[in-house]
Each structure stands twice: as C-alpha cells, then as structure tokens.
PDB file of C-alpha atoms in Angstrom:
ATOM      1  CA  MET A   1       0.000   0.000   0.000  1.00 88.00           C
ATOM      2  CA  SER A   2       1.414   3.372  -1.004  1.00 94.00           C
ATOM      3  CA  ARG A   3       1.361   6.432   1.243  1.00 98.00           C
ATOM      4  CA  ILE A   4      -1.437   7.742  -0.988  1.00 98.00           C
ATOM      5  CA  ASP A   5      -3.526   4.589  -0.516  1.00 97.00           C
ATOM      6  CA  ALA A   6      -2.875   4.679   3.228  1.00 97.00           C
ATOM      7  CA  LYS A   7      -3.899   8.326   3.453  1.00 98.00           C
ATOM      8  CA  PHE A   8      -7.215   7.751   1.707  1.00 98.00           C
ATOM      9  CA  ALA A   9      -7.908   4.695   3.866  1.00 98.00           C
ATOM     10  CA  ALA A  10      -7.268   6.756   7.010  1.00 98.00           C
ATOM     11  CA  LEU A  11      -9.454   9.627   5.795  1.00 98.00           C
ATOM     12  CA  LYS A  12     -12.263   7.217   4.946  1.00 96.00           C
ATOM     13  CA  ALA A  13     -12.066   5.684   8.415  1.00 97.00           C
ATOM     14  CA  GLU A  14     -12.384   9.195   9.890  1.00 97.00           C
ATOM     15  CA  GLY A  15     -15.226  10.148   7.549  1.00 97.00           C
ATOM     16  CA  LYS A  16     -13.151  13.007   6.129  1.00 97.00           C
ATOM     17  CA  LYS A  17     -12.490  14.324   2.660  1.00 98.00           C
ATOM     18  CA  ALA A  18      -8.980  14.954   1.372  1.00 98.00           C
ATOM     19  CA  PHE A  19      -7.381  18.348   1.029  1.00 98.00           C
ATOM     20  CA  VAL A  20      -4.579  18.471  -1.529  1.00 98.00           C
ATOM     21  CA  ALA A  21      -2.309  21.518  -1.862  1.00 98.00           C
ATOM     22  CA  TYR A  22      -0.160  22.344  -4.886  1.00 98.00           C
ATOM     23  CA  VAL A  23       3.008  24.396  -4.602  1.00 98.00           C
ATOM     24  CA  MET A  24       5.835  24.903  -7.073  1.00 98.00           C
ATOM     25  CA  ALA A  25       9.179  23.490  -5.956  1.00 98.00           C
ATOM     26  CA  GLY A  26      11.687  26.304  -5.515  1.00 98.00           C
ATOM     27  CA  ASP A  27       9.172  29.154  -5.491  1.00 98.00           C
ATOM     28  CA  PRO A  28      10.167  31.818  -4.606  1.00 97.00           C
ATOM     29  CA  ASP A  29      13.509  30.245  -3.680  1.00 97.00           C
ATOM     30  CA  GLU A  30      14.742  26.926  -2.319  1.00 97.00           C
ATOM     31  CA  ILE A  31      14.845  27.872   1.366  1.00 97.00           C
ATOM     32  CA  ARG A  32      11.393  29.465   1.541  1.00 98.00           C
ATOM     33  CA  SER A  33       9.913  26.768  -0.670  1.00 98.00           C
ATOM     34  CA  LEU A  34      11.137  24.045   1.686  1.00 98.00           C
ATOM     35  CA  GLY A  35       9.777  25.988   4.644  1.00 98.00           C
ATOM     36  CA  ILE A  36       6.341  26.219   3.013  1.00 98.00           C
ATOM     37  CA  VAL A  37       6.280  22.528   2.083  1.00 98.00           C
ATOM     38  CA  LYS A  38       7.281  21.537   5.625  1.00 98.00           C
ATOM     39  CA  ALA A  39       4.454  23.707   7.028  1.00 98.00           C
ATOM     40  CA  LEU A  40       1.699  22.163   4.884  1.00 98.00           C
ATOM     41  CA  PRO A  41       0.869  19.020   6.925  1.00 98.00           C
ATOM     42  CA  ALA A  42       0.370  21.004  10.145  1.00 98.00           C
ATOM     43  CA  ALA A  43      -1.897  23.343   8.162  1.00 98.00           C
ATOM     44  CA  GLY A  44      -4.171  20.408   7.377  1.00 98.00           C
ATOM     45  CA  VAL A  45      -2.839  19.283   3.999  1.00 98.00           C
ATOM     46  CA  ASP A  46      -3.411  15.568   3.424  1.00 98.00           C
ATOM     47  CA  ILE A  47      -1.453  15.239   0.164  1.00 98.00           C
ATOM     48  CA  ILE A  48       1.184  17.581  -1.244  1.00 98.00           C
ATOM     49  CA  GLU A  49       1.379  18.183  -4.984  1.00 98.00           C
ATOM     50  CA  LEU A  50       4.869  19.402  -5.713  1.00 98.00           C
ATOM     51  CA  GLY A  51       5.227  21.190  -9.021  1.00 98.00           C
ATOM     52  CA  LEU A  52       8.281  20.456 -11.140  1.00 98.00           C
ATOM     53  CA  PRO A  53       9.382  23.727 -12.791  1.00 97.00           C
ATOM     54  CA  PHE A  54       9.386  23.606 -16.575  1.00 95.00           C
ATOM     55  CA  THR A  55      10.020  26.173 -19.274  1.00 92.00           C
ATOM     56  CA  ASP A  56       6.866  25.403 -21.311  1.00 88.00           C
ATOM     57  CA  PRO A  57       4.012  24.558 -18.896  1.00 87.00           C
ATOM     58  CA  MET A  58       1.183  24.350 -21.424  1.00 82.00           C
ATOM     59  CA  ALA A  59      -1.565  23.310 -18.974  1.00 76.00           C
ATOM     60  CA  ASP A  60      -0.873  26.086 -16.505  1.00 85.00           C
ATOM     61  CA  GLY A  61      -2.227  29.584 -16.257  1.00 85.00           C
ATOM     62  CA  GLN A  62      -0.216  32.714 -15.612  1.00 91.00           C
ATOM     63  CA  THR A  63      -0.021  32.273 -11.837  1.00 93.00           C
ATOM     64  CA  ILE A  64       1.690  28.892 -11.985  1.00 94.00           C
ATOM     65  CA  GLN A  65       3.696  29.781 -15.090  1.00 95.00           C
ATOM     66  CA  LEU A  66       5.196  32.710 -13.200  1.00 96.00           C
ATOM     67  CA  ALA A  67       5.865  30.482 -10.186  1.00 97.00           C
ATOM     68  CA  GLY A  68       7.794  28.124 -12.430  1.00 97.00           C
ATOM     69  CA  GLN A  69       9.772  31.015 -13.862  1.00 97.00           C
ATOM     70  CA  ARG A  70      10.646  32.287 -10.379  1.00 97.00           C
ATOM     71  CA  ALA A  71      11.766  28.810  -9.376  1.00 98.00           C
ATOM     72  CA  LEU A  72      13.891  28.320 -12.485  1.00 97.00           C
ATOM     73  CA  GLU A  73      15.455  31.766 -12.114  1.00 97.00           C
ATOM     74  CA  ALA A  74      16.281  30.896  -8.499  1.00 97.00           C
ATOM     75  CA  GLY A  75      18.126  27.818  -9.733  1.00 98.00           C
ATOM     76  CA  MET A  76      15.582  25.058  -9.133  1.00 98.00           C
ATOM     77  CA  THR A  77      16.084  21.898 -11.188  1.00 97.00           C
ATOM     78  CA  LEU A  78      14.682  18.381 -11.305  1.00 98.00           C
ATOM     79  CA  GLN A  79      17.456  17.263  -8.962  1.00 98.00           C
ATOM     80  CA  GLY A  80      16.749  20.218  -6.699  1.00 98.00           C
ATOM     81  CA  THR A  81      13.083  19.257  -6.599  1.00 98.00           C
ATOM     82  CA  LEU A  82      13.945  15.703  -5.571  1.00 98.00           C
ATOM     83  CA  ASP A  83      16.383  17.042  -2.976  1.00 98.00           C
ATOM     84  CA  LEU A  84      13.608  19.248  -1.562  1.00 98.00           C
ATOM     85  CA  ALA A  85      11.338  16.217  -1.250  1.00 98.00           C
ATOM     86  CA  ALA A  86      14.117  14.248   0.456  1.00 98.00           C
ATOM     87  CA  LYS A  87      14.660  17.052   2.983  1.00 98.00           C
ATOM     88  CA  PHE A  88      10.920  17.078   3.718  1.00 98.00           C
ATOM     89  CA  ARG A  89      11.052  13.313   4.249  1.00 98.00           C
ATOM     90  CA  GLU A  90      13.697  13.739   6.955  1.00 98.00           C
ATOM     91  CA  GLU A  91      10.917  15.092   9.205  1.00 97.00           C
ATOM     92  CA  ASP A  92       7.725  13.604   7.712  1.00 98.00           C
ATOM     93  CA  ASP A  93       7.488  10.007   6.568  1.00 97.00           C
ATOM     94  CA  THR A  94       3.704   9.822   6.203  1.00 97.00           C
ATOM     95  CA  THR A  95       2.373  12.751   4.144  1.00 98.00           C
ATOM     96  CA  PRO A  96       2.159  11.683   0.480  1.00 98.00           C
ATOM     97  CA  ILE A  97       3.982  13.738  -2.142  1.00 98.00           C
ATOM     98  CA  VAL A  98       2.793  13.740  -5.752  1.00 98.00           C
ATOM     99  CA  LEU A  99       5.215  15.214  -8.271  1.00 98.00           C
ATOM    100  CA  MET A 100       3.287  17.135 -10.929  1.00 97.00           C
ATOM    101  CA  GLY A 101       4.842  18.319 -14.139  1.00 95.00           C
ATOM    102  CA  TYR A 102       5.779  17.568 -17.717  1.00 96.00           C
ATOM    103  CA  TYR A 103       7.598  14.713 -19.357  1.00 96.00           C
ATOM    104  CA  ASN A 104      10.545  16.504 -20.948  1.00 96.00           C
ATOM    105  CA  PRO A 105      12.730  16.840 -17.792  1.00 96.00           C
ATOM    106  CA  ILE A 106      11.990  13.208 -16.896  1.00 97.00           C
ATOM    107  CA  TYR A 107      12.848  12.015 -20.407  1.00 97.00           C
ATOM    108  CA  SER A 108      16.051  14.057 -20.397  1.00 97.00           C
ATOM    109  CA  ARG A 109      17.150  12.448 -17.142  1.00 97.00           C
ATOM    110  CA  GLY A 110      16.215   8.954 -18.293  1.00 98.00           C
ATOM    111  CA  VAL A 111      13.098   7.170 -17.073  1.00 98.00           C
ATOM    112  CA  ASP A 112      14.794   4.410 -15.098  1.00 98.00           C
ATOM    113  CA  ARG A 113      17.170   6.789 -13.341  1.00 98.00           C
ATOM    114  CA  PHE A 114      14.378   9.266 -12.626  1.00 98.00           C
ATOM    115  CA  LEU A 115      12.099   6.621 -11.123  1.00 98.00           C
ATOM    116  CA  ALA A 116      14.836   5.249  -8.883  1.00 98.00           C
ATOM    117  CA  ASP A 117      15.774   8.744  -7.723  1.00 98.00           C
ATOM    118  CA  ALA A 118      12.141   9.802  -7.188  1.00 98.00           C
ATOM    119  CA  LYS A 119      11.438   6.712  -5.119  1.00 98.00           C
ATOM    120  CA  ALA A 120      14.578   7.276  -3.055  1.00 98.00           C
ATOM    121  CA  ALA A 121      13.573  10.914  -2.459  1.00 98.00           C
ATOM    122  CA  GLY A 122      10.207   9.884  -1.066  1.00 98.00           C
ATOM    123  CA  ILE A 123       7.963  10.719  -4.004  1.00 98.00           C
ATOM    124  CA  ASP A 124       4.761   8.650  -3.931  1.00 98.00           C
ATOM    125  CA  GLY A 125       3.006   9.465  -7.185  1.00 98.00           C
ATOM    126  CA  LEU A 126       3.300  11.243 -10.504  1.00 98.00           C
ATOM    127  CA  ILE A 127       1.004  13.482 -12.511  1.00 97.00           C
ATOM    128  CA  VAL A 128       2.523  14.047 -15.942  1.00 96.00           C
ATOM    129  CA  VAL A 129       0.050  16.133 -17.857  1.00 91.00           C
ATOM    130  CA  ASP A 130       1.440  15.728 -21.372  1.00 93.00           C
ATOM    131  CA  LEU A 131       1.584  11.919 -21.510  1.00 94.00           C
ATOM    132  CA  PRO A 132      -1.706  10.401 -22.755  1.00 93.00           C
ATOM    133  CA  PRO A 133      -2.749   6.813 -21.972  1.00 95.00           C
ATOM    134  CA  GLU A 134      -1.531   5.734 -25.397  1.00 95.00           C
ATOM    135  CA  GLU A 135       2.006   6.379 -24.096  1.00 95.00           C
ATOM    136  CA  ASP A 136       1.661   4.282 -20.911  1.00 97.00           C
ATOM    137  CA  ASP A 137       4.683   2.139 -21.789  1.00 97.00           C
ATOM    138  CA  GLU A 138       6.804   5.303 -21.732  1.00 97.00           C
ATOM    139  CA  LEU A 139       6.428   6.150 -18.032  1.00 98.00           C
ATOM    140  CA  CYS A 140       3.152   5.037 -16.442  1.00 98.00           C
ATOM    141  CA  ILE A 141       3.763   1.288 -16.399  1.00 98.00           C
ATOM    142  CA  PRO A 142       7.452   1.588 -15.396  1.00 98.00           C
ATOM    143  CA  ALA A 143       6.440   4.022 -12.622  1.00 98.00           C
ATOM    144  CA  GLN A 144       3.920   1.610 -11.168  1.00 97.00           C
ATOM    145  CA  ALA A 145       6.440  -1.216 -11.388  1.00 97.00           C
ATOM    146  CA  ALA A 146       8.794   0.994  -9.356  1.00 97.00           C
ATOM    147  CA  GLY A 147       6.138   1.483  -6.674  1.00 97.00           C
ATOM    148  CA  LEU A 148       4.908   4.946  -7.671  1.00 98.00           C
ATOM    149  CA  ASN A 149       1.255   5.738  -8.267  1.00 98.00           C
ATOM    150  CA  PHE A 150       0.475   7.216 -11.665  1.00 98.00           C
ATOM    151  CA  ILE A 151      -2.414   9.648 -11.388  1.00 98.00           C
ATOM    152  CA  ARG A 152      -4.404  10.569 -14.457  1.00 96.00           C
ATOM    153  CA  LEU A 153      -6.429  13.647 -15.264  1.00 95.00           C
ATOM    154  CA  ALA A 154     -10.050  13.448 -16.425  1.00 95.00           C
ATOM    155  CA  THR A 155     -11.678  16.597 -17.801  1.00 92.00           C
ATOM    156  CA  PRO A 156     -15.124  17.857 -18.850  1.00 91.00           C
ATOM    157  CA  THR A 157     -14.254  16.734 -22.389  1.00 91.00           C
ATOM    158  CA  THR A 158     -13.411  13.149 -21.350  1.00 94.00           C
ATOM    159  CA  ASP A 159     -16.500  11.411 -22.753  1.00 94.00           C
ATOM    160  CA  ASP A 160     -17.776   7.913 -21.977  1.00 94.00           C
ATOM    161  CA  ALA A 161     -15.848   6.453 -24.901  1.00 94.00           C
ATOM    162  CA  ARG A 162     -12.570   7.926 -23.675  1.00 96.00           C
ATOM    163  CA  LEU A 163     -12.989   7.508 -19.916  1.00 96.00           C
ATOM    164  CA  PRO A 164     -12.154   3.773 -19.657  1.00 96.00           C
ATOM    165  CA  LYS A 165      -8.891   4.394 -21.510  1.00 96.00           C
ATOM    166  CA  VAL A 166      -8.019   7.251 -19.157  1.00 95.00           C
ATOM    167  CA  LEU A 167      -8.698   5.072 -16.120  1.00 97.00           C
ATOM    168  CA  THR A 168      -6.644   2.132 -17.379  1.00 95.00           C
ATOM    169  CA  ASN A 169      -3.396   1.880 -15.383  1.00 96.00           C
ATOM    170  CA  THR A 170      -4.389   4.844 -13.198  1.00 97.00           C
ATOM    171  CA  SER A 171      -3.673   4.407  -9.482  1.00 97.00           C
ATOM    172  CA  GLY A 172      -3.718   6.445  -6.278  1.00 98.00           C
ATOM    173  CA  PHE A 173      -6.598   8.677  -7.273  1.00 98.00           C
ATOM    174  CA  VAL A 174      -8.266  10.245 -10.283  1.00 98.00           C
ATOM    175  CA  TYR A 175      -7.784  13.992 -10.662  1.00 97.00           C
ATOM    176  CA  TYR A 176     -10.899  15.557 -12.175  1.00 96.00           C
ATOM    177  CA  VAL A 177     -10.212  18.925 -13.792  1.00 93.00           C
ATOM    178  CA  SER A 178     -13.377  20.883 -13.072  1.00 89.00           C
ATOM    179  CA  ILE A 179     -13.081  23.395 -15.909  1.00 78.00           C
ATOM    180  CA  THR A 180     -11.878  23.388 -19.476  1.00 69.00           C
ATOM    181  CA  GLY A 181      -8.717  25.370 -20.044  1.00 61.00           C
ATOM    182  CA  ILE A 182      -5.714  26.222 -17.926  1.00 57.00           C
ATOM    183  CA  THR A 183      -5.139  26.411 -14.176  1.00 59.00           C
ATOM    184  CA  GLY A 184      -6.507  29.415 -12.330  1.00 57.00           C
ATOM    185  CA  ALA A 185      -8.788  30.429 -15.195  1.00 58.00           C
ATOM    186  CA  ALA A 186     -12.262  30.223 -13.652  1.00 67.00           C
ATOM    187  CA  GLU A 187     -14.189  29.100 -10.595  1.00 79.00           C
ATOM    188  CA  ALA A 188     -15.375  25.518 -10.253  1.00 79.00           C
ATOM    189  CA  SER A 189     -19.132  24.958 -10.198  1.00 84.00           C
ATOM    190  CA  GLY A 190     -20.532  22.312  -7.885  1.00 88.00           C
ATOM    191  CA  ALA A 191     -23.559  21.892 -10.129  1.00 88.00           C
ATOM    192  CA  ASP A 192     -21.294  21.083 -13.066  1.00 90.00           C
ATOM    193  CA  VAL A 193     -18.865  18.922 -11.082  1.00 93.00           C
ATOM    194  CA  ALA A 194     -21.361  16.642  -9.315  1.00 95.00           C
ATOM    195  CA  PRO A 195     -22.627  14.664 -12.338  1.00 95.00           C
ATOM    196  CA  GLU A 196     -19.091  14.294 -13.695  1.00 95.00           C
ATOM    197  CA  VAL A 197     -17.768  12.920 -10.418  1.00 96.00           C
ATOM    198  CA  ALA A 198     -20.678  10.470 -10.312  1.00 96.00           C
ATOM    199  CA  ARG A 199     -19.924   9.399 -13.878  1.00 96.00           C
ATOM    200  CA  ILE A 200     -16.260   8.743 -13.094  1.00 97.00           C
ATOM    201  CA  LYS A 201     -17.129   6.864  -9.899  1.00 97.00           C
ATOM    202  CA  ALA A 202     -19.369   4.556 -11.916  1.00 96.00           C
ATOM    203  CA  HIS A 203     -16.214   3.396 -13.721  1.00 96.00           C
ATOM    204  CA  THR A 204     -13.657   3.149 -10.893  1.00 97.00           C
ATOM    205  CA  ASP A 205     -13.236   2.468  -7.189  1.00 97.00           C
ATOM    206  CA  LEU A 206     -10.403   4.997  -6.959  1.00 98.00           C
ATOM    207  CA  PRO A 207     -10.948   8.229  -5.027  1.00 98.00           C
ATOM    208  CA  VAL A 208     -11.894  11.179  -7.242  1.00 98.00           C
ATOM    209  CA  ILE A 209     -10.279  14.499  -6.330  1.00 98.00           C
ATOM    210  CA  VAL A 210     -11.391  17.730  -7.987  1.00 97.00           C
ATOM    211  CA  GLY A 211      -9.066  20.589  -8.840  1.00 93.00           C
ATOM    212  CA  PHE A 212      -8.826  23.776 -10.926  1.00 89.00           C
ATOM    213  CA  GLY A 213     -11.002  26.716  -9.960  1.00 87.00           C
ATOM    214  CA  VAL A 214     -11.075  26.189  -6.172  1.00 93.00           C
ATOM    215  CA  LYS A 215      -9.941  29.382  -4.475  1.00 94.00           C
ATOM    216  CA  THR A 216     -11.828  29.870  -1.195  1.00 96.00           C
ATOM    217  CA  PRO A 217     -12.642  27.814   1.926  1.00 97.00           C
ATOM    218  CA  GLN A 218     -16.309  27.886   0.934  1.00 97.00           C
ATOM    219  CA  LYS A 219     -15.577  26.511  -2.522  1.00 95.00           C
ATOM    220  CA  ALA A 220     -13.214  23.910  -1.047  1.00 97.00           C
ATOM    221  CA  GLU A 221     -16.036  22.733   1.214  1.00 97.00           C
ATOM    222  CA  GLU A 222     -18.542  22.659  -1.649  1.00 96.00           C
ATOM    223  CA  ILE A 223     -16.324  20.710  -4.022  1.00 96.00           C
ATOM    224  CA  ALA A 224     -14.974  18.321  -1.381  1.00 96.00           C
ATOM    225  CA  GLY A 225     -18.558  17.558  -0.423  1.00 96.00           C
ATOM    226  CA  ILE A 226     -19.219  16.365  -3.956  1.00 96.00           C
ATOM    227  CA  ALA A 227     -15.999  14.395  -4.469  1.00 97.00           C
ATOM    228  CA  ASP A 228     -13.489  12.564  -2.258  1.00 98.00           C
ATOM    229  CA  GLY A 229     -11.540  15.764  -1.804  1.00 98.00           C
ATOM    230  CA  THR A 230     -10.289  18.861  -3.533  1.00 97.00           C
ATOM    231  CA  VAL A 231      -7.060  20.434  -4.776  1.00 97.00           C
ATOM    232  CA  VAL A 232      -6.056  24.071  -4.440  1.00 97.00           C
ATOM    233  CA  GLY A 233      -3.053  25.351  -6.357  1.00 95.00           C
ATOM    234  CA  SER A 234      -3.202  28.773  -7.993  1.00 94.00           C
ATOM    235  CA  ALA A 235      -4.749  30.483  -4.948  1.00 95.00           C
ATOM    236  CA  ILE A 236      -1.897  29.238  -2.732  1.00 98.00           C
ATOM    237  CA  VAL A 237       0.752  30.092  -5.313  1.00 97.00           C
ATOM    238  CA  SER A 238      -0.725  33.611  -5.526  1.00 97.00           C
ATOM    239  CA  GLU A 239      -0.139  34.100  -1.811  1.00 98.00           C
ATOM    240  CA  ILE A 240       3.474  33.007  -2.221  1.00 98.00           C
ATOM    241  CA  ALA A 241       3.859  35.431  -5.136  1.00 98.00           C
ATOM    242  CA  LYS A 242       2.741  38.288  -2.878  1.00 97.00           C
ATOM    243  CA  GLY A 243       5.777  37.676  -0.687  1.00 97.00           C
ATOM    244  CA  LYS A 244       3.801  36.295   2.240  1.00 97.00           C
ATOM    245  CA  SER A 245       5.751  34.633   5.031  1.00 97.00           C
ATOM    246  CA  VAL A 246       5.690  30.887   5.619  1.00 98.00           C
ATOM    247  CA  ALA A 247       3.336  31.444   8.568  1.00 98.00           C
ATOM    248  CA  GLU A 248       1.006  33.598   6.474  1.00 98.00           C
ATOM    249  CA  VAL A 249       0.894  31.063   3.648  1.00 98.00           C
ATOM    250  CA  ALA A 250       0.262  28.276   6.164  1.00 98.00           C
ATOM    251  CA  ALA A 251      -2.621  30.219   7.716  1.00 98.00           C
ATOM    252  CA  PHE A 252      -4.166  30.730   4.276  1.00 98.00           C
ATOM    253  CA  VAL A 253      -3.788  27.029   3.514  1.00 98.00           C
ATOM    254  CA  LYS A 254      -5.297  26.056   6.877  1.00 98.00           C
ATOM    255  CA  ALA A 255      -8.459  28.011   6.133  1.00 98.00           C
ATOM    256  CA  LEU A 256      -8.815  26.120   2.829  1.00 98.00           C
ATOM    257  CA  ALA A 257      -8.090  22.763   4.463  1.00 98.00           C
ATOM    258  CA  ASP A 258     -10.613  23.454   7.201  1.00 98.00           C
ATOM    259  CA  GLY A 259     -13.189  24.152   4.518  1.00 98.00           C
ATOM    260  CA  ALA A 260     -12.522  20.861   2.751  1.00 98.00           C
ATOM    261  CA  HIS A 261     -12.561  18.957   6.020  1.00 98.00           C
ATOM    262  CA  ARG A 262     -15.973  20.404   6.934  1.00 97.00           C
ATOM    263  CA  ALA A 263     -17.470  18.691   3.893  1.00 93.00           C
TER     264      ALA A 263
END
C-alpha cells in the first residue's frame, strides 16, 4: 500500500475528505519553498502536490507559469526538486507527495534513473500532464512497477468512450479537472462537477479528487462535499507570489483545508 492509498484509507475511516495543496518546488527560492512545504501538513494538507518547474508549462495559467519562472530563475532543477522532497522526508514520513509536471525533464534524465531517484527521495506518485494513456509504456507502467502511483487527469471533455482508456493503469486517485482550459482560469461549479464525479465513480473504485477553480474555503467545502476531496493550487501560489511569510501562507492554507474537512 502506497502512502497515498494509506492516506485515503485513514481519511475514509475518519469520515473526512482529502485536502490536496499544490506548490511549485523552488518558489520563490529553495529555502522558503522548503519551509512552506514543511508547514503544509500542520496546516491540514493531506497530500502535497509538488510542481516540477518547466520552461513550457502548457496546462498552466499565468499564476503557476510565473511560479515556475521564479523557481527556475532561483536555480531550481529536477534534482533540486527531488532534494527538496528528500529534505521534507527527513521530518515527515507519512504525508504523500505527488510530483506534478511535464515529461521533458523526466525524459532528459532517463526514465529508469528518474524513477529510482524519485522513489529514493520519497515521491509517492506522478502526474505528468502531457503523456496520454496511449504512451503508458513510456512512463506510467514503469512508474507503477517501481512502486509509484500514476495519477491521471479526467476533464469535462473526457466522454464515456474515452474515460475507460483514461482510467486504465491509473492508481492512487483520479484527478478531475473541473473546468476546461488552464489552471486558475475560472471558478469551479458544484452543479457542473457533481454529475461528472458520479460518472467517473461509476467506472472506478479509486478516489476522485477535484481541482482547478477552487480558491476559497467555501468553494473547497462545496467541491470536497461532492468528491473525495479537492485540490487548491493557484490560490496558494498567488499568496506566495505576494511575498507572504511561511506562517502567512500556512494560515491561508489552513483556512482552505478546514473548509474541505468540513465537507
């Protein structure tokens, strides 16, 4: 059982929904980024999504694009991201970390080497947004063989014909993207999300977590009440971009987590 599986089992036993927080590794710099990541579990974060900075983040809106640029300009790399995760693991061996990013840096490093290094650093799962199911042999299947969950995105345009293919080889959880388009672009609608979550759940026993467009504690509560949990990314990254302290970012995150946990 992975840390992700164990976390969802524990949440289910407590009757709680999951709160997942996304932050960009190395934003605004390595030291503050590590401080923020270390503060997330105490703020109520159940699973950490750690963004891997990339020069061409096609699925991300301006907020996360700029976070990636800040991280890259501060010297963050794939190795630096894994080192950050390893430093977090020195103090926390239970909170799952999902590495979210694009395939190019992984390919450049070499899949086998990357998977071994990610596992050693304490990474539990991968979300690689530009690898479709047709390319599962490239990374998904090797990742699962190495003991890493491979989490797939489903979107409002994933129809019934496509959904089974998307769910094949998916593990950990399914990430439902509540809106069409890029991150941070619009607000999620519970009325729109509910039937889609139900449709996905009819095809899988995996938890379904909803992200994109969740920016307030009230929205986190609404969306978590419909699904098995919710993800907040751009709203947290925006607070970091404003130069907020670790304590201030943690307080903002706690309010969101409390909302999700009320669901």
